PDB file of C-alpha atoms in Angstrom:
ATOM      1  CA  MET A   1    -134.491 128.851  32.413  1.00 94.00           C
ATOM      2  CA  VAL A   2    -136.608 127.345  35.303  1.00 97.00           C
ATOM      3  CA  VAL A   3    -139.757 125.194  35.372  1.00 98.00           C
ATOM      4  CA  GLY A   4    -142.705 124.937  37.924  1.00 98.00           C
ATOM      5  CA  THR A   5    -145.635 122.782  37.983  1.00 98.00           C
ATOM      6  CA  LEU A   6    -148.675 122.715  40.075  1.00 98.00           C
ATOM      7  CA  ARG A   7    -150.905 119.834  40.764  1.00 98.00           C
ATOM      8  CA  LEU A   8    -154.180 120.171  42.133  1.00 98.00           C
ATOM      9  CA  GLU A   9    -156.545 117.912  43.784  1.00 98.00           C
ATOM     10  CA  ILE A  10    -159.868 119.427  43.526  1.00 98.00           C
ATOM     11  CA  HIS A  11    -163.531 118.468  45.049  1.00 98.00           C
ATOM     12  CA  LEU A  12    -166.798 119.871  43.001  1.00 98.00           C
ATOM     13  CA  PRO A  13    -169.464 119.429  45.553  1.00 97.00           C
ATOM     14  CA  ALA A  14    -172.291 120.974  43.607  1.00 96.00           C
ATOM     15  CA  ALA A  15    -171.530 119.081  40.259  1.00 97.00           C
ATOM     16  CA  ASP A  16    -174.299 116.820  39.272  1.00 96.00           C
ATOM     17  CA  SER A  17    -173.091 116.015  35.999  1.00 97.00           C
ATOM     18  CA  LEU A  18    -169.941 115.967  33.838  1.00 96.00           C
ATOM     19  CA  THR A  19    -171.255 119.181  31.937  1.00 96.00           C
ATOM     20  CA  ALA A  20    -171.703 121.011  35.523  1.00 97.00           C
ATOM     21  CA  LYS A  21    -168.004 119.791  36.190  1.00 98.00           C
ATOM     22  CA  ARG A  22    -166.722 120.870  32.894  1.00 97.00           C
ATOM     23  CA  SER A  23    -168.453 124.319  33.389  1.00 97.00           C
ATOM     24  CA  VAL A  24    -166.541 125.276  36.552  1.00 98.00           C
ATOM     25  CA  VAL A  25    -163.211 123.606  35.530  1.00 98.00           C
ATOM     26  CA  HIS A  26    -163.159 125.405  32.031  1.00 98.00           C
ATOM     27  CA  HIS A  27    -163.761 128.841  34.122  1.00 98.00           C
ATOM     28  CA  VAL A  28    -160.861 128.093  36.631  1.00 98.00           C
ATOM     29  CA  LYS A  29    -158.745 126.963  33.211  1.00 98.00           C
ATOM     30  CA  GLU A  30    -159.341 130.230  31.689  1.00 98.00           C
ATOM     31  CA  ARG A  31    -159.122 132.455  34.883  1.00 97.00           C
ATOM     32  CA  VAL A  32    -155.446 131.327  35.657  1.00 98.00           C
ATOM     33  CA  ARG A  33    -154.337 131.227  31.595  1.00 98.00           C
ATOM     34  CA  SER A  34    -155.398 134.726  31.351  1.00 97.00           C
ATOM     35  CA  ARG A  35    -154.246 136.158  34.502  1.00 97.00           C
ATOM     36  CA  PHE A  36    -150.747 134.178  34.880  1.00 97.00           C
ATOM     37  CA  ASN A  37    -149.977 133.365  31.193  1.00 96.00           C
ATOM     38  CA  ALA A  38    -149.740 129.750  32.471  1.00 98.00           C
ATOM     39  CA  ALA A  39    -150.393 126.407  30.806  1.00 98.00           C
ATOM     40  CA  VAL A  40    -153.479 124.495  32.394  1.00 98.00           C
ATOM     41  CA  ALA A  41    -155.144 121.171  31.795  1.00 98.00           C
ATOM     42  CA  GLU A  42    -157.186 118.788  33.350  1.00 98.00           C
ATOM     43  CA  VAL A  43    -155.050 115.515  33.986  1.00 98.00           C
ATOM     44  CA  GLY A  44    -157.167 113.109  35.859  1.00 96.00           C
ATOM     45  CA  HIS A  45    -160.132 112.310  37.249  1.00 96.00           C
ATOM     46  CA  GLN A  46    -162.197 112.986  33.842  1.00 94.00           C
ATOM     47  CA  ASP A  47    -165.020 110.694  34.205  1.00 95.00           C
ATOM     48  CA  LEU A  48    -165.928 111.589  37.767  1.00 96.00           C
ATOM     49  CA  TRP A  49    -168.509 114.568  38.254  1.00 96.00           C
ATOM     50  CA  GLN A  50    -167.145 115.979  41.424  1.00 98.00           C
ATOM     51  CA  ARG A  51    -163.659 115.335  41.413  1.00 98.00           C
ATOM     52  CA  ALA A  52    -160.768 116.924  38.923  1.00 98.00           C
ATOM     53  CA  THR A  53    -156.695 117.201  38.709  1.00 98.00           C
ATOM     54  CA  LEU A  54    -155.524 120.125  37.179  1.00 98.00           C
ATOM     55  CA  GLY A  55    -152.246 120.417  36.129  1.00 98.00           C
ATOM     56  CA  VAL A  56    -150.459 123.934  35.967  1.00 98.00           C
ATOM     57  CA  ALA A  57    -146.894 124.819  34.434  1.00 98.00           C
ATOM     58  CA  VAL A  58    -145.062 127.746  34.303  1.00 98.00           C
ATOM     59  CA  VAL A  59    -141.876 129.313  33.074  1.00 97.00           C
ATOM     60  CA  GLY A  60    -139.260 131.926  34.243  1.00 95.00           C
ATOM     61  CA  GLU A  61    -135.858 132.780  35.339  1.00 94.00           C
ATOM     62  CA  THR A  62    -135.505 132.223  39.062  1.00 96.00           C
ATOM     63  CA  GLN A  63    -137.073 129.973  41.435  1.00 97.00           C
ATOM     64  CA  GLY A  64    -138.162 132.337  43.791  1.00 96.00           C
ATOM     65  CA  VAL A  65    -140.558 134.139  41.116  1.00 96.00           C
ATOM     66  CA  LEU A  66    -141.979 130.839  39.834  1.00 97.00           C
ATOM     67  CA  ASP A  67    -142.571 129.580  43.883  1.00 98.00           C
ATOM     68  CA  ARG A  68    -144.696 133.253  44.125  1.00 98.00           C
ATOM     69  CA  VAL A  69    -146.364 132.945  40.919  1.00 98.00           C
ATOM     70  CA  LEU A  70    -147.349 128.999  41.599  1.00 98.00           C
ATOM     71  CA  HIS A  71    -148.490 130.262  45.315  1.00 98.00           C
ATOM     72  CA  ASP A  72    -150.662 132.981  43.848  1.00 98.00           C
ATOM     73  CA  ILE A  73    -152.520 130.480  41.303  1.00 98.00           C
ATOM     74  CA  LEU A  74    -153.294 128.432  44.460  1.00 98.00           C
ATOM     75  CA  ALA A  75    -154.760 131.446  46.053  1.00 98.00           C
ATOM     76  CA  VAL A  76    -156.841 132.321  43.094  1.00 98.00           C
ATOM     77  CA  VAL A  77    -158.218 128.787  42.628  1.00 98.00           C
ATOM     78  CA  GLU A  78    -158.950 128.416  46.356  1.00 98.00           C
ATOM     79  CA  ARG A  79    -161.002 131.511  46.274  1.00 97.00           C
ATOM     80  CA  GLU A  80    -163.378 129.757  43.806  1.00 97.00           C
ATOM     81  CA  ASP A  81    -166.298 129.002  45.922  1.00 97.00           C
ATOM     82  CA  ARG A  82    -168.010 126.265  43.478  1.00 97.00           C
ATOM     83  CA  LEU A  83    -164.735 123.822  44.564  1.00 98.00           C
ATOM     84  CA  ALA A  84    -162.311 123.059  46.908  1.00 98.00           C
ATOM     85  CA  VAL A  85    -159.117 122.322  46.721  1.00 98.00           C
ATOM     86  CA  LEU A  86    -158.311 119.027  48.463  1.00 98.00           C
ATOM     87  CA  ASP A  87    -154.218 118.918  48.126  1.00 98.00           C
ATOM     88  CA  TYR A  88    -151.860 120.360  45.913  1.00 98.00           C
ATOM     89  CA  HIS A  89    -147.981 119.885  45.149  1.00 98.00           C
ATOM     90  CA  ILE A  90    -145.958 122.426  43.774  1.00 98.00           C
ATOM     91  CA  GLN A  91    -142.470 121.349  42.149  1.00 98.00           C
ATOM     92  CA  ILE A  92    -139.602 123.741  40.414  1.00 98.00           C
ATOM     93  CA  ASP A  93    -136.753 122.399  38.669  1.00 94.00           C
TER      94      ASP A  93
END
């Protein structure tokens, strides 16, 4: 069994309240969960309107498969026009 994680630092430039931020973050989390069957949580910057840190975890049989899945998740998040990915970190153990 191999575990892969993805940490995403995102900026939500149009968010003018925590409610607006939560709406976008919720949408992204649900899209990743349903499309990739991955665990997703907001793990940082919960009190800031325009920043969020998301943690994603997936489990698989090989490192190659997990690397591809995590990069596919990154691509899906980057296509969301209401946010910008500032930084990301992928780790596979």
